[in-house]
Tab-separated table of C-alpha atoms in Angstrom:
chain	number	residue	atom	x	y	z
A	1	MET	CA	-0.057	-0.047	0.067
A	2	TYR	CA	1.036	3.600	-0.299
A	3	ALA	CA	2.844	2.543	-3.493
A	4	GLY	CA	5.374	5.094	-4.833
A	5	ILE	CA	5.238	6.999	-1.597
A	6	VAL	CA	7.690	5.129	0.552
A	7	GLY	CA	11.024	6.820	1.035
A	8	ASN	CA	14.412	5.149	0.662
A	9	ASP	CA	15.281	6.800	-2.591
A	10	SER	CA	18.276	9.034	-1.271
A	11	SER	CA	17.038	11.809	-3.414
A	12	ALA	CA	17.238	14.357	-0.677
A	13	THR	CA	21.032	14.428	-0.391
A	14	ALA	CA	23.851	13.109	-2.422
A	15	PRO	CA	25.430	9.809	-1.343
A	16	GLY	CA	28.132	10.225	1.226
A	17	GLU	CA	26.568	13.235	2.938
A	18	ALA	CA	25.868	13.125	6.641
A	19	MET	CA	22.566	11.971	8.018
A	20	SER	CA	19.969	14.417	7.975
A	21	GLN	CA	17.938	14.905	11.276
A	22	ILE	CA	14.157	15.710	11.308
A	23	VAL	CA	12.892	16.648	14.594
A	24	VAL	CA	9.319	16.535	15.670
A	25	VAL	CA	8.735	18.964	18.596
A	26	ASP	CA	7.401	17.390	21.739
A	27	TYR	CA	5.940	19.983	24.047
A	28	GLY	CA	3.332	17.736	25.863
A	29	MET	CA	0.407	18.601	23.400
A	30	GLY	CA	-1.027	15.273	22.234
A	31	ASN	CA	0.082	12.234	20.529
A	32	LEU	CA	3.133	12.480	18.217
A	33	ARG	CA	3.500	8.912	17.504
A	34	SER	CA	1.368	9.011	14.334
A	35	VAL	CA	3.393	12.019	13.008
A	36	ASP	CA	6.697	10.265	13.744
A	37	LYS	CA	5.607	7.072	12.097
A	38	ALA	CA	4.101	8.669	9.078
A	39	ILE	CA	7.425	10.517	8.525
A	40	GLU	CA	9.461	7.407	8.981
A	41	HIS	CA	7.347	5.908	6.189
A	42	VAL	CA	8.533	8.393	3.578
A	43	LEU	CA	12.210	9.226	4.901
A	44	ALA	CA	15.003	9.265	2.386
A	45	ASP	CA	17.867	6.780	3.202
A	46	ASN	CA	20.070	9.290	4.837
A	47	GLN	CA	17.351	10.840	6.979
A	48	HIS	CA	16.316	10.272	10.403
A	49	VAL	CA	13.227	11.323	12.434
A	50	LYS	CA	13.122	11.909	16.242
A	51	ILE	CA	10.605	13.121	18.697
A	52	SER	CA	12.325	15.624	20.990
A	53	SER	CA	11.615	18.190	23.723
A	54	ASP	CA	15.227	19.265	23.874
A	55	ALA	CA	15.888	22.741	22.786
A	56	ALA	CA	19.431	21.979	21.631
A	57	GLU	CA	18.176	19.035	19.396
A	58	ILE	CA	15.542	21.237	17.932
A	59	ALA	CA	18.133	23.996	17.185
A	60	SER	CA	20.375	21.586	15.411
A	61	ALA	CA	17.812	19.743	13.431
A	62	ASP	CA	17.935	19.970	9.679
A	63	ARG	CA	14.061	20.117	9.400
A	64	VAL	CA	11.487	20.770	12.192
A	65	VAL	CA	7.901	19.534	12.493
A	66	PHE	CA	5.689	21.442	14.839
A	67	PRO	CA	2.458	19.462	15.565
A	68	GLY	CA	-0.076	20.001	18.329
A	69	GLN	CA	-3.550	19.378	19.441
A	70	GLY	CA	-5.576	20.525	22.315
A	71	ALA	CA	-6.406	24.060	23.528
A	72	ALA	CA	-4.292	27.064	22.658
A	73	ARG	CA	-3.686	28.144	26.226
A	74	ASP	CA	-2.269	24.753	27.197
A	75	CYS	CA	-0.161	24.847	24.070
A	76	MET	CA	1.374	28.236	24.704
A	77	LYS	CA	1.752	27.405	28.415
A	78	ASN	CA	3.676	24.233	27.559
A	79	LEU	CA	5.849	25.861	25.060
A	80	ASN	CA	6.752	28.595	27.402
A	81	GLU	CA	7.351	26.507	30.512
A	82	ARG	CA	9.587	24.177	28.472
A	83	GLY	CA	11.417	27.227	27.241
A	84	LEU	CA	10.738	26.062	23.641
A	85	ASP	CA	9.010	29.107	22.373
A	86	GLN	CA	12.140	30.857	21.142
A	87	VAL	CA	13.808	27.782	19.689
A	88	VAL	CA	10.619	27.011	17.719
A	89	LEU	CA	10.451	30.546	16.439
A	90	GLN	CA	14.082	30.376	15.467
A	91	ALA	CA	13.680	27.287	13.641
A	92	ALA	CA	10.684	28.870	11.777
A	93	ARG	CA	12.984	31.700	10.621
A	94	GLU	CA	15.804	29.461	9.275
A	95	LYS	CA	15.004	25.867	8.243
A	96	PRO	CA	12.268	23.810	6.504
A	97	PHE	CA	9.549	24.023	9.045
A	98	LEU	CA	6.136	22.179	9.113
A	99	GLY	CA	3.362	23.251	11.303
A	100	ILE	CA	0.498	20.952	11.776
A	101	CYS	CA	-2.972	21.817	13.309
A	102	MET	CA	-2.332	23.725	16.585
A	103	GLY	CA	1.245	24.016	15.449
A	104	MET	CA	-0.056	26.197	12.533
A	105	GLN	CA	-2.423	28.190	14.741
A	106	VAL	CA	-0.006	29.327	17.312
A	107	LEU	CA	2.286	30.778	14.716
A	108	LEU	CA	-0.149	33.768	14.712
A	109	ARG	CA	-0.249	36.615	16.849
A	110	HIS	CA	-3.345	35.833	19.006
A	111	SER	CA	-5.972	33.226	19.351
A	112	GLN	CA	-9.528	33.856	20.691
A	113	GLU	CA	-9.580	30.331	22.190
A	114	ASN	CA	-9.817	30.233	26.074
A	115	ASP	CA	-10.859	33.907	26.381
A	116	GLY	CA	-7.786	35.062	24.464
A	117	VAL	CA	-4.339	33.669	24.261
A	118	ASP	CA	-1.088	35.494	23.042
A	119	CYS	CA	0.649	33.265	20.660
A	120	LEU	CA	4.137	33.142	18.954
A	121	ASN	CA	3.355	36.160	16.588
A	122	LEU	CA	5.567	34.908	13.677
A	123	TYR	CA	2.564	36.119	11.500
A	124	ALA	CA	0.031	38.926	11.963
A	125	GLY	CA	-3.486	37.552	12.339
A	126	GLU	CA	-6.161	36.047	14.662
A	127	VAL	CA	-7.176	32.529	15.270
A	128	ARG	CA	-11.081	32.632	15.409
A	129	ALA	CA	-13.889	30.241	16.242
A	130	PHE	CA	-16.251	28.678	13.945
A	131	ALA	CA	-18.784	29.009	16.701
A	132	ASP	CA	-18.462	32.762	16.703
A	133	GLU	CA	-21.789	34.701	16.878
A	134	SER	CA	-20.708	36.632	13.682
A	135	LEU	CA	-20.673	33.301	11.744
A	136	ARG	CA	-24.145	32.013	12.922
A	137	GLU	CA	-25.859	32.206	9.670
A	138	GLN	CA	-22.838	30.634	7.643
A	139	MET	CA	-22.542	27.935	10.133
A	140	GLU	CA	-26.148	27.030	10.537
A	141	HIS	CA	-26.708	23.118	10.293
A	142	LEU	CA	-22.947	22.616	10.298
A	143	LYS	CA	-21.265	20.635	13.070
A	144	ILE	CA	-18.363	21.760	15.119
A	145	PRO	CA	-15.685	20.542	15.330
A	146	HIS	CA	-15.094	20.582	11.545
A	147	MET	CA	-14.092	16.897	11.499
A	148	GLY	CA	-13.314	14.728	8.548
A	149	TRP	CA	-12.058	14.877	4.890
A	150	ASN	CA	-12.219	18.231	3.218
A	151	GLU	CA	-10.919	19.774	-0.009
A	152	VAL	CA	-7.950	21.891	-0.116
A	153	ALA	CA	-7.806	24.546	-3.000
A	154	GLN	CA	-4.139	25.226	-3.655
A	155	LYS	CA	-3.459	28.994	-3.664
A	156	GLN	CA	0.278	29.016	-4.386
A	157	SER	CA	2.332	26.669	-6.282
A	158	HIS	CA	4.665	25.229	-3.666
A	159	PRO	CA	7.133	22.128	-3.614
A	160	LEU	CA	5.061	20.563	-0.879
A	161	TRP	CA	2.131	20.275	-3.282
A	162	HIS	CA	4.330	18.201	-5.592
A	163	ASP	CA	2.246	15.229	-6.929
A	164	ILE	CA	-0.903	16.283	-5.059
A	165	LYS	CA	-3.826	17.270	-7.058
A	166	ASP	CA	-5.484	20.670	-6.585
A	167	GLY	CA	-8.620	20.168	-4.501
A	168	SER	CA	-7.283	16.880	-2.819
A	169	ARG	CA	-8.957	16.001	0.492
A	170	PHE	CA	-7.197	15.957	3.768
A	171	TYR	CA	-8.313	14.984	7.255
A	172	PHE	CA	-9.360	17.862	9.476
A	173	VAL	CA	-10.354	18.012	13.065
A	174	HIS	CA	-10.651	21.610	14.662
A	175	SER	CA	-13.019	24.211	16.023
A	176	TYR	CA	-10.828	27.286	15.276
A	177	TYR	CA	-9.310	28.625	12.136
A	178	VAL	CA	-6.628	31.056	11.203
A	179	ASP	CA	-7.382	34.417	9.711
A	180	VAL	CA	-3.972	36.016	8.482
A	181	GLU	CA	-3.717	39.615	7.737
A	182	ASP	CA	-1.225	39.211	4.792
A	183	ALA	CA	-3.036	37.452	1.903
A	184	GLY	CA	0.374	36.504	0.475
A	185	LEU	CA	0.804	33.732	3.169
A	186	VAL	CA	-2.231	31.854	1.970
A	187	ALA	CA	-1.131	28.561	0.224
A	188	GLY	CA	-4.501	26.645	0.506
A	189	THR	CA	-8.124	27.379	1.278
A	190	THR	CA	-11.004	25.105	2.470
A	191	GLU	CA	-14.764	25.654	2.614
A	192	TYR	CA	-16.696	25.012	5.656
A	193	GLY	CA	-19.583	27.525	5.974
A	194	ILE	CA	-16.995	30.030	5.156
A	195	GLU	CA	-13.844	29.901	3.020
A	196	PHE	CA	-10.988	29.721	5.584
A	197	VAL	CA	-7.227	29.499	5.248
A	198	SER	CA	-6.139	25.792	5.573
A	199	VAL	CA	-2.537	26.247	4.598
A	200	ILE	CA	-0.055	29.024	5.122
A	201	ALA	CA	3.528	29.288	3.543
A	202	ARG	CA	6.299	31.639	3.350
A	203	ASP	CA	9.895	31.025	2.662
A	204	ASN	CA	10.833	28.074	4.809
A	205	VAL	CA	7.575	27.560	6.700
A	206	PHE	CA	4.606	25.586	5.540
A	207	ALA	CA	1.838	25.063	7.918
A	208	ALA	CA	-1.472	23.271	7.526
A	209	GLN	CA	-4.648	23.077	9.624
A	210	PHE	CA	-5.220	19.490	8.471
A	211	HIS	CA	-3.376	16.321	9.605
A	212	PRO	CA	-1.183	14.976	6.908
A	213	GLU	CA	-0.131	12.066	9.094
A	214	LYS	CA	-3.890	10.943	9.079
A	215	SER	CA	-4.611	11.765	5.388
A	216	ALA	CA	-3.656	8.566	3.675
A	217	HIS	CA	-1.907	8.803	0.447
A	218	ASP	CA	-1.952	12.478	-0.172
A	219	GLY	CA	-0.958	13.220	3.391
A	220	LEU	CA	2.133	10.827	3.159
A	221	GLN	CA	2.944	12.622	-0.196
A	222	LEU	CA	3.030	15.966	1.529
A	223	LEU	CA	5.220	14.618	4.196
A	224	LYS	CA	7.491	13.137	1.653
A	225	ASN	CA	7.608	16.398	-0.124
A	226	PHE	CA	8.565	18.073	3.147
A	227	CYS	CA	11.419	15.487	3.653
A	228	ARG	CA	12.914	16.528	0.472
A	229	TRP	CA	12.280	20.253	0.506
A	230	ASN	CA	15.155	22.458	0.952
A	231	GLY	CA	13.081	25.224	2.384
A	232	GLU	CA	12.988	27.528	-0.621
A	233	ALA	CA	9.373	28.408	-1.649
B	1	MET	CA	-16.980	21.554	-2.399
B	2	ALA	CA	-17.533	20.557	1.078
B	3	LEU	CA	-16.784	18.319	3.935
B	4	ALA	CA	-17.223	14.723	2.900
B	5	LYS	CA	-19.524	12.286	4.814
B	6	ARG	CA	-17.567	9.419	6.275
B	7	ILE	CA	-17.651	5.647	5.897
B	8	ILE	CA	-16.260	3.805	8.940
B	9	PRO	CA	-15.834	0.060	8.944
B	10	CYS	CA	-16.002	-1.361	12.479
B	11	LEU	CA	-13.843	-4.203	13.494
B	12	ASP	CA	-14.486	-6.371	16.615
B	13	VAL	CA	-11.250	-7.479	18.334
B	14	ASP	CA	-11.012	-10.093	20.892
B	15	ASN	CA	-7.664	-10.704	22.513
B	16	GLY	CA	-5.755	-9.091	19.565
B	17	ARG	CA	-7.575	-10.910	16.729
B	18	VAL	CA	-10.315	-9.608	14.449
B	19	VAL	CA	-13.456	-11.690	14.970
B	20	LYS	CA	-16.921	-12.022	13.567
B	21	GLY	CA	-15.253	-13.400	10.397
B	22	VAL	CA	-13.864	-10.944	8.040
B	23	GLN	CA	-13.882	-12.675	4.666
B	24	PHE	CA	-11.651	-11.356	1.970
B	25	VAL	CA	-10.334	-13.943	-0.376
B	26	ASP	CA	-7.122	-11.995	-0.992
B	27	ILE	CA	-6.155	-11.534	2.443
B	28	ARG	CA	-3.683	-14.034	4.071
B	29	ASP	CA	-4.860	-13.595	7.642
B	30	ALA	CA	-8.278	-12.285	8.131
B	31	GLY	CA	-7.734	-12.342	11.794
B	32	ASP	CA	-4.816	-9.849	11.613
B	33	PRO	CA	-6.062	-6.369	12.394
B	34	VAL	CA	-3.170	-4.621	10.513
B	35	GLU	CA	-3.972	-6.573	7.424
B	36	VAL	CA	-7.681	-5.747	7.645
B	37	ALA	CA	-6.981	-2.253	8.461
B	38	ARG	CA	-4.678	-1.893	5.488
B	39	ARG	CA	-7.219	-3.554	3.193
B	40	TYR	CA	-9.928	-1.050	4.327
B	41	ASP	CA	-7.562	1.851	3.859
B	42	ALA	CA	-6.719	0.726	0.457
B	43	GLU	CA	-10.449	0.608	-0.336
B	44	GLY	CA	-10.963	4.264	0.736
B	45	ALA	CA	-12.186	3.912	4.341
B	46	ASP	CA	-12.365	7.383	5.972
B	47	GLU	CA	-11.696	6.128	9.431
B	48	ILE	CA	-11.469	2.652	11.236
B	49	THR	CA	-13.122	1.848	14.522
B	50	PHE	CA	-11.884	-0.976	16.698
B	51	LEU	CA	-14.234	-2.342	19.264
B	52	ASP	CA	-12.344	-4.355	21.892
B	53	ILE	CA	-14.668	-7.231	23.042
B	54	THR	CA	-11.934	-8.971	25.022
B	55	ALA	CA	-13.828	-10.378	28.059
B	56	SER	CA	-10.897	-10.853	30.476
B	57	SER	CA	-9.290	-7.742	31.855
B	58	ASP	CA	-6.058	-9.522	31.995
B	59	ASP	CA	-5.848	-9.434	28.325
B	60	ARG	CA	-6.941	-5.795	27.859
B	61	GLU	CA	-3.352	-4.755	27.183
B	62	THR	CA	-3.440	-6.611	23.753
B	63	ILE	CA	-5.713	-4.019	22.249
B	64	VAL	CA	-2.957	-1.354	23.045
B	65	HIS	CA	-0.538	-3.421	20.824
B	66	VAL	CA	-3.149	-3.924	18.067
B	67	VAL	CA	-3.475	-0.045	17.998
B	68	GLU	CA	0.247	0.466	17.940
B	69	HIS	CA	0.763	-1.966	15.059
B	70	VAL	CA	-2.074	-0.555	12.970
B	71	ALA	CA	-1.002	3.123	13.711
B	72	ASN	CA	2.435	2.251	12.602
B	73	GLU	CA	1.300	1.358	9.138
B	74	VAL	CA	-2.211	2.783	8.551
B	75	PHE	CA	-2.439	6.475	8.129
B	76	ILE	CA	-6.071	7.319	8.544
B	77	PRO	CA	-7.958	8.098	11.870
B	78	LEU	CA	-8.356	5.228	14.295
B	79	THR	CA	-11.021	5.104	16.955
B	80	VAL	CA	-10.833	2.537	19.671
B	81	GLY	CA	-13.816	1.653	22.037
B	82	GLY	CA	-14.560	-1.097	24.515
B	83	GLY	CA	-13.464	-1.244	28.194
B	84	ILE	CA	-12.460	2.483	28.322
B	85	ARG	CA	-13.085	3.340	31.959
B	86	THR	CA	-10.463	5.822	33.156
B	87	VAL	CA	-8.545	8.816	31.914
B	88	ASP	CA	-5.465	6.637	32.044
B	89	ASP	CA	-7.182	4.195	29.575
B	90	VAL	CA	-7.868	7.130	27.458
B	91	ARG	CA	-4.281	8.262	27.427
B	92	ARG	CA	-2.891	4.766	26.739
B	93	MET	CA	-4.943	4.477	23.607
B	94	LEU	CA	-4.141	7.814	22.368
B	95	HIS	CA	-0.451	7.350	23.058
B	96	ALA	CA	-0.557	4.048	21.229
B	97	GLY	CA	-1.741	5.807	18.197
B	98	ALA	CA	-5.555	6.158	18.448
B	99	ASP	CA	-7.002	9.466	17.457
B	100	LYS	CA	-10.291	8.962	19.312
B	101	VAL	CA	-11.559	6.798	22.011
B	102	ALA	CA	-15.223	5.741	22.391
B	103	ILE	CA	-16.550	5.771	25.810
B	104	ASN	CA	-19.847	3.799	26.445
B	105	THR	CA	-20.852	2.147	29.650
B	106	ALA	CA	-18.406	4.186	31.847
B	107	ALA	CA	-20.115	7.361	30.789
B	108	VAL	CA	-23.661	6.049	32.070
B	109	PHE	CA	-22.157	5.137	35.334
B	110	ASN	CA	-19.974	8.156	35.685
B	111	PRO	CA	-20.823	10.999	33.421
B	112	ASP	CA	-18.113	13.111	34.996
B	113	PHE	CA	-15.507	10.803	33.342
B	114	VAL	CA	-16.399	12.217	30.006
B	115	ARG	CA	-15.862	15.696	31.367
B	116	GLU	CA	-12.605	14.816	32.901
B	117	ALA	CA	-11.267	13.009	29.900
B	118	SER	CA	-12.315	15.819	27.394
B	119	ASP	CA	-10.720	18.402	29.734
B	120	ARG	CA	-7.471	16.421	29.700
B	121	VAL	CA	-7.160	15.312	26.050
B	122	GLY	CA	-9.537	17.550	24.233
B	123	SER	CA	-13.111	17.094	23.044
B	124	GLN	CA	-11.890	16.074	19.475
B	125	CYS	CA	-10.550	12.757	21.038
B	126	ILE	CA	-13.630	11.779	22.923
B	127	VAL	CA	-16.554	9.912	21.206
B	128	VAL	CA	-19.412	9.026	23.397
B	129	ALA	CA	-21.228	5.706	22.283
B	130	ILE	CA	-24.945	5.751	22.711
B	131	ASP	CA	-26.794	2.406	22.515
B	132	ALA	CA	-30.637	3.256	22.221
B	133	LYS	CA	-33.867	1.326	22.023
B	134	GLN	CA	-37.325	2.634	21.074
B	135	VAL	CA	-39.690	2.691	24.006
B	136	ASP	CA	-43.304	3.403	24.785
B	137	ALA	CA	-44.520	5.923	27.390
B	138	ASP	CA	-43.690	3.564	30.104
B	139	GLY	CA	-40.189	3.049	29.091
B	140	LYS	CA	-40.836	-0.408	27.746
B	141	PRO	CA	-39.130	-1.465	24.487
B	142	THR	CA	-41.588	-1.228	21.594
B	143	ASP	CA	-41.596	-1.769	17.818
B	144	GLU	CA	-43.985	1.037	17.374
B	145	ALA	CA	-42.669	4.320	16.199
B	146	THR	CA	-43.169	6.298	19.305
B	147	GLY	CA	-40.383	8.821	18.687
B	148	ARG	CA	-38.987	8.149	22.041
B	149	TRP	CA	-35.730	6.223	22.707
B	150	GLN	CA	-33.815	5.160	25.971
B	151	LEU	CA	-30.371	4.543	26.758
B	152	PHE	CA	-29.503	0.935	27.204
B	153	THR	CA	-26.371	-0.851	28.503
B	154	HIS	CA	-24.922	-4.382	28.254
B	155	GLY	CA	-25.652	-4.854	24.600
B	156	GLY	CA	-29.143	-3.461	24.895
B	157	ARG	CA	-30.252	-5.806	27.660
B	158	LYS	CA	-30.245	-3.280	30.588
B	159	PRO	CA	-32.531	-0.103	30.536
B	160	THR	CA	-31.223	2.927	32.195
B	161	GLY	CA	-34.307	4.971	32.236
B	162	LEU	CA	-32.393	7.812	30.561
B	163	ASP	CA	-33.959	9.501	27.486
B	164	ALA	CA	-31.435	8.923	24.555
B	165	ILE	CA	-31.814	12.490	23.252
B	166	ASP	CA	-31.365	14.235	26.653
B	167	TRP	CA	-28.416	12.028	27.096
B	168	ALA	CA	-26.751	12.966	23.913
B	169	LYS	CA	-27.240	16.604	24.672
B	170	LYS	CA	-25.756	16.076	28.158
B	171	MET	CA	-22.733	14.257	26.849
B	172	VAL	CA	-21.981	17.166	24.394
B	173	ASP	CA	-22.250	19.590	27.164
B	174	TYR	CA	-19.746	17.391	29.095
B	175	GLY	CA	-17.371	17.621	26.331
B	176	ALA	CA	-18.193	14.772	23.832
B	177	GLY	CA	-16.773	15.696	20.400
B	178	GLU	CA	-18.772	13.188	18.474
B	179	ILE	CA	-21.568	10.828	19.089
B	180	LEU	CA	-21.550	7.199	17.941
B	181	LEU	CA	-25.223	6.343	17.903
B	182	THR	CA	-26.250	2.669	17.706
B	183	SER	CA	-29.964	1.503	17.522
B	184	MET	CA	-29.943	-1.650	19.463
B	185	ASP	CA	-33.411	-2.416	17.729
B	186	ARG	CA	-31.633	-2.642	14.441
B	187	ASP	CA	-28.108	-3.900	15.363
B	188	GLY	CA	-27.559	-7.068	13.412
B	189	THR	CA	-30.941	-7.011	11.620
B	190	LYS	CA	-29.665	-5.598	8.158
B	191	ILE	CA	-32.877	-3.728	7.645
B	192	GLY	CA	-31.347	-0.384	7.773
B	193	PHE	CA	-30.500	2.352	10.486
B	194	ASP	CA	-33.310	3.643	12.763
B	195	LEU	CA	-33.577	6.880	10.803
B	196	ALA	CA	-35.931	8.642	13.058
B	197	LEU	CA	-33.469	8.144	15.953
B	198	THR	CA	-30.616	9.193	13.928
B	199	ARG	CA	-32.396	12.269	12.830
B	200	ALA	CA	-33.459	13.170	16.316
B	201	ILE	CA	-30.168	12.783	17.842
B	202	SER	CA	-28.353	14.539	14.785
B	203	ASP	CA	-30.748	17.693	15.008
B	204	ALA	CA	-30.336	17.801	18.880
B	205	VAL	CA	-26.486	18.100	19.121
B	206	SER	CA	-23.994	20.469	17.630
B	207	VAL	CA	-21.317	17.802	17.250
B	208	PRO	CA	-20.920	15.102	14.441
B	209	VAL	CA	-23.160	12.026	14.742
B	210	ILE	CA	-22.026	8.512	13.517
B	211	ALA	CA	-25.077	6.265	12.654
B	212	SER	CA	-24.722	2.617	13.478
B	213	GLY	CA	-26.714	-0.618	13.636
B	214	GLY	CA	-28.726	-2.277	11.021
B	215	VAL	CA	-26.957	-1.738	7.616
B	216	GLY	CA	-27.785	-4.404	5.144
B	217	ASN	CA	-27.160	-2.672	1.793
B	218	LEU	CA	-25.849	0.552	0.247
B	219	GLN	CA	-29.082	2.340	0.227
B	220	HIS	CA	-29.145	2.070	4.030
B	221	LEU	CA	-25.744	3.891	4.161
B	222	ALA	CA	-27.133	6.635	1.850
B	223	ASP	CA	-30.317	6.899	3.914
B	224	GLY	CA	-28.336	7.392	7.140
B	225	VAL	CA	-26.957	10.580	5.628
B	226	LEU	CA	-29.998	11.765	3.550
B	227	LYS	CA	-32.757	10.845	5.781
B	228	GLY	CA	-31.184	10.458	9.171
B	229	GLY	CA	-28.753	13.503	8.852
B	230	ALA	CA	-25.776	11.627	10.023
B	231	ASP	CA	-22.145	12.983	9.423
B	232	ALA	CA	-20.756	9.450	9.267
B	233	VAL	CA	-22.003	5.860	8.708
B	234	LEU	CA	-20.473	2.857	10.489
B	235	ALA	CA	-20.891	-0.723	9.226
B	236	ALA	CA	-19.317	-3.959	10.067
B	237	SER	CA	-20.697	-7.123	8.166
B	238	ILE	CA	-21.484	-5.638	4.777
B	239	PHE	CA	-17.830	-4.769	4.450
B	240	HIS	CA	-16.354	-7.807	6.298
B	241	PHE	CA	-18.057	-10.324	4.136
B	242	ALA	CA	-17.036	-8.391	1.000
B	243	GLU	CA	-20.672	-8.132	0.022
B	244	TYR	CA	-19.625	-4.556	-0.980
B	245	SER	CA	-16.343	-2.786	-1.007
B	246	ILE	CA	-16.098	0.496	0.537
B	247	HIS	CA	-15.143	2.124	-2.741
B	248	GLU	CA	-18.347	0.766	-4.184
B	249	ALA	CA	-20.431	2.152	-1.123
B	250	LYS	CA	-18.785	5.641	-1.772
B	251	GLU	CA	-19.627	5.582	-5.387
B	252	TYR	CA	-23.073	4.639	-4.686
B	253	MET	CA	-23.556	7.348	-2.176
B	254	ALA	CA	-21.907	10.012	-4.297
B	255	ALA	CA	-24.380	9.062	-7.168
B	256	GLN	CA	-27.130	10.206	-4.703
B	257	GLY	CA	-25.531	13.546	-4.315
B	258	ILE	CA	-23.673	12.906	-1.170
B	259	GLU	CA	-20.221	14.491	-0.849
B	260	MET	CA	-17.723	11.609	-0.596
B	261	ARG	CA	-13.847	11.259	-0.704
B	262	LEU	CA	-13.457	9.144	-3.799
């Protein structure tokens, strides 16, 4: 199964080069096993993936995956308490960086979840609730959380979309969505009552609201693309 | 362009093995949860649910290994139910690679468990399973369409006196992120979902509802969505015995205008 997706093709680096380390940031927010195993499935020969909460390991990684689930306040609290906020921000400024779900949301300035939480402020924008009063008409008859397989319209050509058809479905589960100020960040959108931003990308950062590690073939393809991406958009 | 309705095959697992005879001619070991899960994923299953029916609590640990093995190789959402009684049980399942856990009987005896679990791991991981039977005004099971259902436990044998719709609302207030609704009147009958029940619960709660119990053909699946208002449909035997493939079911539902992941 997943034919053609499995790694072991050494295309990421030339033979003889040193092992390349991918770190999945562990800050106590949910299960990282699936992310780790999915990446393991698509690694190139000279790559290695590791779950880590160690700032030095994150800082020295070649690629960083920043997942997350749960509530925004716990997320920020855990990051700050573990002293990982700055090292995550630094990684997002300099190396191939993949945010997943809550790991995308906290890249923004602020979230409305839990009565308001200040986030990492890498990008200007607000994380908003589908259940917000202002969306009552659009969300009528729609269940929250937005849970299941929905289509992602690709809004930028990007190396991480390689071999993934525009409009492919990915697995989502969330009650909040990102509202970025700079439209240039938008790399994918999805419709659920409203059209919301489901993927942002800039320079070495790609971040998705959906879970590639739970999105079967296309999700693995995206992770494979990330493992082979040099961080240039 | 919208969220797809989901098809969820359900596997009964006893002491680490798939039971209730999954029958695929091209599968080497139909009792192996990993092989069966892979097969369903390849057919386009949107999620997979494992129901642990292991009787002995000594053997409960085996389901954890099942989840680990499946999650290592199958990259779609996994739900595990059966014998989940403590927050520690919930955590162990999620840590093993499950995305959601289904809580059934434990919620009835201790509703605060649902609140505690959803506070700790997030509502999106907590499915509350509701087994309902149609009852008359006195709370006695009936075949007549009364528009009234009660929550039952122990495979539909023990009444609880709790109204199923009120219970579903309460569980959502307590933090359930999804409701797995099984009609115990229809379970195993192959005559279709209890659509009135499905509609009543689906209209009553703000979270997604999975319809279960009674699927015998593909029209039943479509009706669960079109008439019952379900967000997802769960079935076991029609897929296990390869009467229909999941892909076939999805094509059939899509032809009736239902948004599906094809």
